[in-house]
Tab-separated table of C-alpha atoms and ligand atoms in Angstrom:
chain	number	residue	atom	x	y	z
U	610	MET	CA	-0.119	0.107	-0.218
U	611	THR	CA	1.537	3.697	-0.808
U	612	ASP	CA	1.745	6.403	1.500
U	613	TYR	CA	-1.071	8.182	-0.604
U	614	THR	CA	-3.035	5.680	0.238
U	615	ALA	CA	-2.815	5.782	4.008
U	616	HIS	CA	-3.152	9.521	3.833
U	617	GLU	CA	-6.251	9.090	0.924
U	618	GLN	CA	-7.778	6.727	4.135
U	619	ALA	CA	-6.684	8.825	7.111
U	620	LEU	CA	-8.327	11.796	5.481
U	621	ASP	CA	-10.988	10.170	4.440
U	622	ARG	CA	-12.167	8.850	7.653
U	623	ASP	CA	-11.431	12.493	9.126
U	624	CYS	CA	-13.837	13.727	6.753
U	625	LEU	CA	-16.957	10.660	7.553
U	626	THR	CA	-18.396	13.279	10.358
U	627	LEU	CA	-22.072	12.797	11.467
U	628	SER	CA	-24.013	15.509	9.160
U	629	ARG	CA	-22.136	13.481	6.034
U	630	HIS	CA	-22.827	10.094	7.983
U	631	VAL	CA	-26.373	10.182	7.943
U	632	LEU	CA	-26.725	11.616	4.453
U	633	GLN	CA	-25.025	8.510	3.410
U	634	GLN	CA	-27.593	6.286	5.657
U	635	LEU	CA	-30.515	7.900	3.890
U	636	GLN	CA	-28.668	8.135	0.243
U	637	SER	CA	-29.782	11.141	-0.411
U	638	PHE	CA	-29.239	14.881	-0.668
U	639	ASP	CA	-32.848	16.389	-1.225
U	640	ALA	CA	-34.152	18.598	1.245
U	641	ASP	CA	-35.336	16.007	4.066
U	642	ALA	CA	-32.312	14.742	4.090
U	643	GLN	CA	-30.535	18.218	4.493
U	644	ASP	CA	-32.845	19.234	7.545
U	645	LEU	CA	-32.263	15.397	9.358
U	646	SER	CA	-28.554	16.282	8.944
U	647	ALA	CA	-28.896	19.480	10.314
U	648	LEU	CA	-30.937	18.374	13.347
U	649	MET	CA	-28.864	15.519	13.830
U	650	ASN	CA	-25.750	18.017	13.673
U	651	ARG	CA	-27.588	20.568	16.244
U	652	ILE	CA	-27.641	17.616	18.956
U	653	ALA	CA	-24.026	17.161	17.922
U	654	LEU	CA	-23.653	20.829	19.031
U	655	ALA	CA	-25.830	20.522	22.319
U	656	GLY	CA	-23.425	17.466	23.296
U	657	LYS	CA	-20.424	19.226	22.849
U	658	LEU	CA	-21.646	22.355	24.660
U	659	ILE	CA	-22.207	20.049	27.523
U	660	ALA	CA	-19.228	17.852	27.075
U	661	ARG	CA	-17.284	21.332	27.753
U	662	ARG	CA	-19.075	22.217	30.813
U	663	LEU	CA	-18.491	19.272	32.081
U	664	SER	CA	-14.437	19.712	31.370
U	665	ARG	CA	-14.357	22.422	33.339
U	666	ALA	CA	-17.265	22.087	35.980
U	667	GLY	CA	-14.857	21.250	38.672
U	668	LEU	CA	-13.457	24.342	38.251
U	669	MET	CA	-16.047	27.247	38.181
U	670	GLU	CA	-18.152	28.482	40.419
U	671	GLY	CA	-22.242	27.179	40.664
U	672	VAL	CA	-21.509	24.556	37.884
U	673	LEU	CA	-22.334	21.821	40.309
U	674	GLY	CA	-24.851	20.381	43.054
U	675	PHE	CA	-28.850	21.193	43.345
U	676	THR	CA	-30.507	24.324	41.754
U	677	GLY	CA	-33.088	23.029	45.045
U	678	GLY	CA	-36.019	22.811	42.628
U	679	VAL	CA	-37.993	19.625	41.973
U	680	ASN	CA	-38.544	18.979	37.906
U	681	ILE	CA	-42.069	16.988	37.066
U	682	GLN	CA	-40.653	13.700	38.034
U	683	GLY	CA	-40.379	14.737	41.504
U	684	GLU	CA	-36.754	14.729	41.523
U	685	ASP	CA	-34.258	16.784	42.836
U	686	VAL	CA	-33.134	18.898	40.120
U	687	LYS	CA	-29.241	19.264	39.484
U	688	LYS	CA	-27.364	22.833	37.476
U	689	MET	CA	-26.162	20.559	34.953
U	690	ASP	CA	-29.995	19.551	34.587
U	691	VAL	CA	-31.173	22.991	33.926
U	692	TYR	CA	-27.922	23.873	32.061
U	693	ALA	CA	-27.914	20.926	29.727
U	694	ASN	CA	-31.643	21.248	29.322
U	695	GLU	CA	-31.369	24.760	27.731
U	696	VAL	CA	-28.372	23.507	25.967
U	697	PHE	CA	-30.846	21.324	23.426
U	698	ILE	CA	-33.638	24.215	23.608
U	699	ALA	CA	-30.604	27.228	22.648
U	700	ALA	CA	-29.815	24.724	19.508
U	701	PHE	CA	-32.586	24.152	17.979
U	702	LYS	CA	-33.881	28.406	17.778
U	703	GLN	CA	-33.517	29.029	14.584
U	704	SER	CA	-32.804	26.191	12.997
U	705	GLY	CA	-36.296	26.091	11.266
U	706	LEU	CA	-36.060	22.038	11.983
U	707	VAL	CA	-37.989	21.849	15.142
U	708	CYS	CA	-40.921	23.055	16.099
U	709	ARG	CA	-41.643	21.048	19.718
U	710	LEU	CA	-39.086	20.000	22.371
U	711	ALA	CA	-40.244	16.619	24.833
U	712	SER	CA	-37.866	16.976	27.695
U	713	GLU	CA	-37.098	15.095	31.267
U	714	GLU	CA	-37.294	18.400	32.253
U	715	MET	CA	-40.334	20.178	30.844
U	716	GLU	CA	-43.873	19.005	31.881
U	717	LYS	CA	-45.325	20.411	29.439
U	718	PRO	CA	-43.040	20.351	25.549
U	719	TYR	CA	-41.508	23.659	24.662
U	720	TYR	CA	-42.218	25.223	21.361
U	721	ILE	CA	-40.348	27.614	19.398
U	722	PRO	CA	-42.976	29.510	17.109
U	723	GLU	CA	-39.978	30.418	14.475
U	724	ASN	CA	-39.501	26.846	13.805
U	725	CYS	CA	-43.470	26.303	13.342
U	726	PRO	CA	-44.725	25.119	10.716
U	727	ILE	CA	-42.100	24.487	9.017
U	728	GLY	CA	-40.106	22.463	11.237
U	729	ARG	CA	-41.968	18.737	10.744
U	730	TYR	CA	-39.771	17.601	14.149
U	731	THR	CA	-40.116	16.925	17.321
U	732	LEU	CA	-37.235	15.948	19.796
U	733	LEU	CA	-37.848	13.598	22.953
U	734	TYR	CA	-34.596	13.881	24.943
U	735	ASP	CA	-32.602	13.078	28.561
U	736	PRO	CA	-31.314	16.528	28.410
U	737	LEU	CA	-28.668	14.613	31.353
U	738	ASP	CA	-28.912	11.354	31.737
U	739	GLY	CA	-27.462	9.549	35.655
U	740	SER	CA	-27.727	13.322	37.209
U	741	SER	CA	-26.845	11.468	40.349
U	742	ASN	CA	-23.441	11.394	39.051
U	743	VAL	CA	-22.821	14.893	37.527
U	744	ASP	CA	-21.145	16.154	40.932
U	745	ILE	CA	-18.892	13.153	41.262
U	746	ASN	CA	-17.395	12.951	37.948
U	747	LEU	CA	-19.074	10.032	37.048
U	748	ASN	CA	-20.221	9.539	33.376
U	749	VAL	CA	-23.870	10.900	32.604
U	750	GLY	CA	-25.263	10.708	29.408
U	751	SER	CA	-28.122	13.109	27.607
U	752	ILE	CA	-30.449	10.502	25.013
U	753	PHE	CA	-32.401	11.448	22.410
U	754	ALA	CA	-35.204	10.310	19.585
U	755	ILE	CA	-36.708	12.039	16.585
U	756	ARG	CA	-40.152	11.799	15.782
U	757	ARG	CA	-42.678	13.782	13.046
U	758	GLN	CA	-44.547	15.880	14.150
U	759	GLU	CA	-48.053	15.074	12.847
U	760	GLY	CA	-50.847	17.730	13.711
U	761	THR	CA	-50.391	21.397	15.495
U	762	ASP	CA	-50.937	20.375	19.260
U	763	LEU	CA	-52.765	23.614	19.613
U	764	ASP	CA	-53.755	22.343	23.073
U	765	GLY	CA	-49.996	21.311	24.354
U	766	THR	CA	-51.116	17.031	25.127
U	767	ALA	CA	-48.364	16.376	22.818
U	768	ALA	CA	-50.914	13.772	21.871
U	769	ASP	CA	-49.553	12.336	18.903
U	770	LEU	CA	-46.938	11.581	21.044
U	771	LEU	CA	-48.484	9.235	22.179
U	772	GLN	CA	-46.866	6.280	19.662
U	773	ASN	CA	-45.189	3.196	19.851
U	774	GLY	CA	-41.462	2.662	19.457
U	775	HIS	CA	-41.530	2.184	15.719
U	776	ARG	CA	-42.851	5.691	15.336
U	777	GLN	CA	-38.820	6.879	15.858
U	778	ILE	CA	-37.122	8.311	12.531
U	779	ALA	CA	-33.416	8.655	14.766
U	780	ALA	CA	-32.267	7.449	17.952
U	781	GLY	CA	-29.204	8.068	20.334
U	782	TYR	CA	-27.062	9.252	23.585
U	783	ILE	CA	-24.530	11.274	23.550
U	784	LEU	CA	-22.192	9.351	26.715
U	785	TYR	CA	-19.977	12.124	28.429
U	786	GLY	CA	-16.844	10.085	29.617
U	787	PRO	CA	-12.874	9.991	29.351
U	788	SER	CA	-13.951	10.822	25.359
U	789	THR	CA	-17.374	12.271	24.487
U	790	MET	CA	-19.050	9.461	21.889
U	791	LEU	CA	-22.382	9.410	20.281
U	792	VAL	CA	-24.353	6.709	18.769
U	793	TYR	CA	-26.472	7.087	16.622
U	794	SER	CA	-29.633	5.241	14.602
U	795	MET	CA	-31.885	5.840	12.149
U	796	GLY	CA	-33.182	2.211	11.297
U	797	LYS	CA	-30.594	1.327	9.411
U	798	GLY	CA	-28.194	-0.460	12.040
U	799	THR	CA	-26.544	1.088	15.291
U	800	HIS	CA	-23.007	4.028	14.686
U	801	VAL	CA	-20.729	4.795	16.776
U	802	PHE	CA	-18.764	8.297	16.522
U	803	VAL	CA	-15.487	9.519	19.135
U	804	LEU	CA	-15.398	13.631	19.258
U	805	ASP	CA	-11.965	15.009	18.221
U	806	PRO	CA	-11.148	17.534	20.738
U	807	SER	CA	-9.137	19.170	17.816
U	808	LEU	CA	-11.446	19.251	14.754
U	809	GLY	CA	-14.640	20.023	17.088
U	810	GLU	CA	-15.902	17.075	14.756
U	811	PHE	CA	-17.390	13.317	15.680
U	812	ILE	CA	-15.436	11.087	13.650
U	813	LEU	CA	-17.183	7.489	12.771
U	814	ALA	CA	-15.514	4.652	14.990
U	815	ILE	CA	-18.027	2.413	14.046
U	816	GLU	CA	-20.320	1.485	11.734
U	817	ASN	CA	-23.552	-1.348	11.592
U	818	LEU	CA	-22.116	-2.354	15.541
U	819	GLN	CA	-23.683	-5.674	16.839
U	820	ILE	CA	-23.621	-6.680	20.516
U	821	PRO	CA	-22.620	-10.092	21.070
U	822	ALA	CA	-25.194	-12.734	21.214
U	823	SER	CA	-25.095	-13.954	24.981
U	824	GLY	CA	-23.005	-12.090	27.372
U	825	SER	CA	-21.228	-12.563	31.494
U	826	ILE	CA	-22.703	-8.881	32.260
U	827	TYR	CA	-25.281	-8.110	34.079
U	828	SER	CA	-26.353	-4.893	35.422
U	829	VAL	CA	-29.176	-3.990	37.842
U	830	ASN	CA	-29.454	-2.226	40.736
U	831	GLU	CA	-29.739	-4.714	43.661
U	832	GLY	CA	-30.624	-2.506	46.500
U	833	ASN	CA	-33.875	-2.864	45.020
U	834	PHE	CA	-33.673	-6.765	46.153
U	835	TRP	CA	-36.586	-6.981	47.914
U	836	ALA	CA	-39.092	-4.147	46.490
U	837	TRP	CA	-38.919	-6.435	43.108
U	838	GLU	CA	-41.642	-8.711	42.349
U	839	GLU	CA	-40.499	-12.480	42.962
U	840	PRO	CA	-40.123	-13.397	39.072
U	841	ILE	CA	-36.754	-10.572	38.830
U	842	ARG	CA	-35.671	-11.985	42.288
U	843	ASN	CA	-35.343	-15.654	41.493
U	844	TYR	CA	-33.595	-13.998	38.097
U	845	VAL	CA	-31.006	-12.560	40.393
U	846	ARG	CA	-30.534	-15.830	42.355
U	847	HIS	CA	-30.289	-17.749	39.574
U	848	VAL	CA	-27.198	-15.771	38.363
U	849	HIS	CA	-25.781	-15.737	41.728
U	850	ARG	CA	-25.412	-19.000	41.744
U	851	GLN	CA	-24.162	-19.225	37.730
U	852	PRO	CA	-20.305	-18.930	37.239
U	853	GLY	CA	-19.241	-15.813	35.279
U	854	TYR	CA	-21.214	-13.861	35.636
U	855	SER	CA	-19.920	-10.504	36.628
U	856	ALA	CA	-21.779	-7.360	37.962
U	857	ARG	CA	-21.371	-3.682	36.692
U	858	TYR	CA	-23.684	-0.799	37.265
U	859	SER	CA	-23.121	2.784	36.700
U	860	GLY	CA	-25.701	5.059	38.222
U	861	ALA	CA	-26.217	6.029	34.970
U	862	LEU	CA	-28.470	3.927	32.188
U	863	VAL	CA	-26.020	5.734	29.691
U	864	GLY	CA	-22.719	4.222	30.437
U	865	ASP	CA	-24.491	0.785	31.491
U	866	ILE	CA	-26.395	0.378	27.744
U	867	HIS	CA	-22.986	1.547	26.067
U	868	ARG	CA	-21.212	-1.469	27.946
U	869	ILE	CA	-23.863	-4.181	27.046
U	870	LEU	CA	-23.610	-2.980	23.424
U	871	MET	CA	-19.882	-3.405	23.587
U	872	GLN	CA	-19.379	-6.582	26.114
U	873	GLY	CA	-22.911	-8.176	25.524
U	874	GLY	CA	-25.142	-9.061	28.975
U	875	VAL	CA	-27.917	-7.386	30.307
U	876	PHE	CA	-29.956	-4.316	31.818
U	877	LEU	CA	-32.981	-4.753	33.885
U	878	TYR	CA	-35.096	-1.520	35.271
U	879	PRO	CA	-37.768	-3.336	36.677
U	880	GLY	CA	-40.571	-2.269	38.467
U	881	THR	CA	-41.319	-2.617	42.485
U	882	GLN	CA	-44.794	-3.409	44.159
U	883	LYS	CA	-44.473	-0.382	45.235
U	884	ASN	CA	-43.533	1.489	41.474
U	885	PRO	CA	-44.538	-1.650	39.221
U	886	ALA	CA	-43.795	1.231	36.127
U	887	GLY	CA	-40.123	0.908	37.167
U	888	LYS	CA	-38.220	4.396	37.265
U	889	LEU	CA	-36.537	4.687	33.966
U	890	ARG	CA	-39.708	7.225	30.945
U	891	LEU	CA	-40.373	5.784	28.319
U	892	LEU	CA	-40.227	8.216	25.393
U	893	TYR	CA	-37.062	9.880	26.268
U	894	GLU	CA	-35.008	6.661	27.729
U	895	ALA	CA	-36.007	3.703	27.184
U	896	ALA	CA	-37.870	3.471	23.562
U	897	PRO	CA	-34.258	5.594	22.539
U	898	ILE	CA	-32.455	2.868	23.998
U	899	ALA	CA	-34.408	-0.405	22.588
U	900	PHE	CA	-34.568	1.353	19.135
U	901	LEU	CA	-30.305	1.592	18.849
U	902	VAL	CA	-30.168	-1.634	20.531
U	903	GLU	CA	-32.291	-3.165	18.936
U	904	GLN	CA	-30.605	-1.876	14.995
U	905	ALA	CA	-27.370	-3.539	16.990
U	906	GLY	CA	-28.571	-7.116	16.914
U	907	GLY	CA	-30.036	-6.436	20.727
U	908	LYS	CA	-33.556	-6.629	22.188
U	909	ALA	CA	-35.419	-4.544	24.962
U	910	SER	CA	-38.059	-5.684	26.925
U	911	THR	CA	-40.925	-4.641	29.592
U	912	GLY	CA	-40.378	-8.303	30.319
U	913	THR	CA	-43.685	-8.945	29.012
U	914	GLN	CA	-43.949	-7.482	26.084
U	915	PRO	CA	-41.446	-6.026	22.863
U	916	LEU	CA	-40.659	-2.581	25.008
U	917	LEU	CA	-40.981	-0.541	21.381
U	918	ASP	CA	-44.452	-2.003	21.263
U	919	VAL	CA	-45.373	0.433	23.746
U	920	VAL	CA	-48.346	2.710	23.373
U	921	PRO	CA	-47.619	5.376	26.902
U	922	ASP	CA	-51.033	7.618	27.842
U	923	HIS	CA	-48.812	10.422	29.181
U	924	LEU	CA	-45.461	12.092	27.869
U	925	HIS	CA	-43.433	11.136	31.427
U	926	MET	CA	-44.912	8.046	31.544
U	927	ARG	CA	-42.638	5.109	32.639
U	928	THR	CA	-41.891	1.417	31.796
U	929	PRO	CA	-39.511	-1.438	32.963
U	930	LEU	CA	-36.761	-1.748	31.570
U	931	ILE	CA	-34.823	-5.155	30.355
U	932	ILE	CA	-32.209	-4.997	27.401
U	933	GLY	CA	-29.450	-6.210	25.975
U	934	SER	CA	-27.840	-9.307	24.434
U	935	PRO	CA	-30.769	-11.551	23.056
U	936	GLU	CA	-29.971	-14.911	24.589
U	937	ASN	CA	-29.697	-12.790	28.560
U	938	VAL	CA	-32.966	-11.068	27.981
U	939	ALA	CA	-34.757	-13.936	26.800
U	940	LEU	CA	-33.212	-15.894	29.432
U	941	VAL	CA	-34.622	-13.183	32.014
U	942	GLU	CA	-38.695	-13.100	30.425
U	943	SER	CA	-37.895	-17.096	30.880
U	944	PHE	CA	-37.948	-16.454	34.173
U	945	ILE	CA	-41.157	-13.882	34.437
U	946	GLN	CA	-43.266	-16.342	31.870
U	947	PRO	CA	-41.868	-19.586	33.081
U	948	THR	CA	-43.201	-21.922	30.185
U	949	PRO	CA	-42.940	-25.824	31.002
U	950	ALA	CA	-39.524	-26.436	28.352
U	951	ASN	CA	-37.666	-23.593	30.945
U	952	ALA	CA	-39.255	-24.577	34.417
U	953	THR	CA	-35.188	-26.364	35.196
U	954	VAL	CA	-33.688	-23.205	34.770
U	955	THR	CA	-36.283	-20.850	36.574
U	956	GLN	CA	-36.742	-23.132	39.430
U	957	VAL	CA	-34.602	-21.304	41.927
E	2348	FBP	P1	-31.864	10.993	35.328
E	2348	FBP	O1	-32.509	11.051	34.040
E	2348	FBP	O2	-32.960	11.801	36.554
E	2348	FBP	O3	-30.664	10.427	36.372
E	2348	FBP	O4	-32.398	8.943	35.933
E	2348	FBP	C1	-32.368	8.039	35.664
E	2348	FBP	C2	-31.186	7.288	35.695
E	2348	FBP	O5	-30.158	7.797	35.941
E	2348	FBP	C3	-30.350	6.165	34.728
E	2348	FBP	O6	-29.450	6.715	34.167
E	2348	FBP	C4	-30.139	4.861	36.227
E	2348	FBP	O7	-30.141	4.081	34.933
E	2348	FBP	C5	-30.758	5.307	36.699
E	2348	FBP	O8	-31.648	6.658	37.138
E	2348	FBP	C6	-30.509	4.796	38.172
E	2348	FBP	O9	-31.173	4.771	39.556
E	2348	FBP	P2	-31.267	3.903	40.948
E	2348	FBP	O10	-30.254	5.114	41.391
E	2348	FBP	O11	-32.606	4.484	41.070
E	2348	FBP	O12	-30.564	2.381	40.640
């Protein structure tokens, strides 16, 4: 191989930016494709701004800690939650792309009048996932999904968003870790980008990521053990007895899912007797992550039905989530819905 080719390859690599990859995925340069490429680029901009703030947060006054307020979820709000939410809104102003933003941090969707009615998309997002990690410099993330705006939504109930996860046009997450990564799918595979700080661009690192069919990692907050229903307890008792399993739980969904996408295994956030619906929100946490994992050959379930089939009844609806390598998820489901065929495995 001549130097030139290696040089050409490196140049090609450096030019395989997110916005170019989206156009390649859509195999089109028409207005719709350009809009979705620009939309993804705005999400990337929000990620870069949040990553910059996180990287210097420990040196800045008033960036970390709580605001003293409580959000629609009943959770104490972190200052970085508010900052990250404002960044996403600012990134889409004057864009003509997104008419409405629905966020974990806002009771009702936020409208960008200058973008309506031309903006044909709605962005649903969790601006800062794993916020319990942010003040201690552990990994956090942002989660996003793009859906088509159907109707004018004048009553602000976002009723047109109450549809199953298959209606997502694109979904992904940004992982703020040792490096900043953006993982997304438009329904044609799952792709991993790394932020090259010297370029300020997300560059393609892995195309068509495939999750291992099974893995030895299980990721769940065992502190909730006695709050779970018996079948989930039995599954965890089963893995405790199996040699080779390792428990890994970071407290941030994005970080735990990224590990499982790369190494295989299963993540669980089950319901509890007190909260049968669990903790995670369907529209801007579970459904986007399920879309990604299934595009990588994985499986996502509530325990009793495919996660992407769930139709929400309100914007901030919660759902149990069991997700990861298909064989591991099927094993958990076999404890929840035992059949004569799997009775030997589920007897603990
Ligand atoms: P936030 O988006 O408010 O951070 O909540 C979601 C989350 O932090 C997930 O990232 C994580 O998987 C889960 O909650 C951790 O919950 P728990 O502390 O109950 O295990």
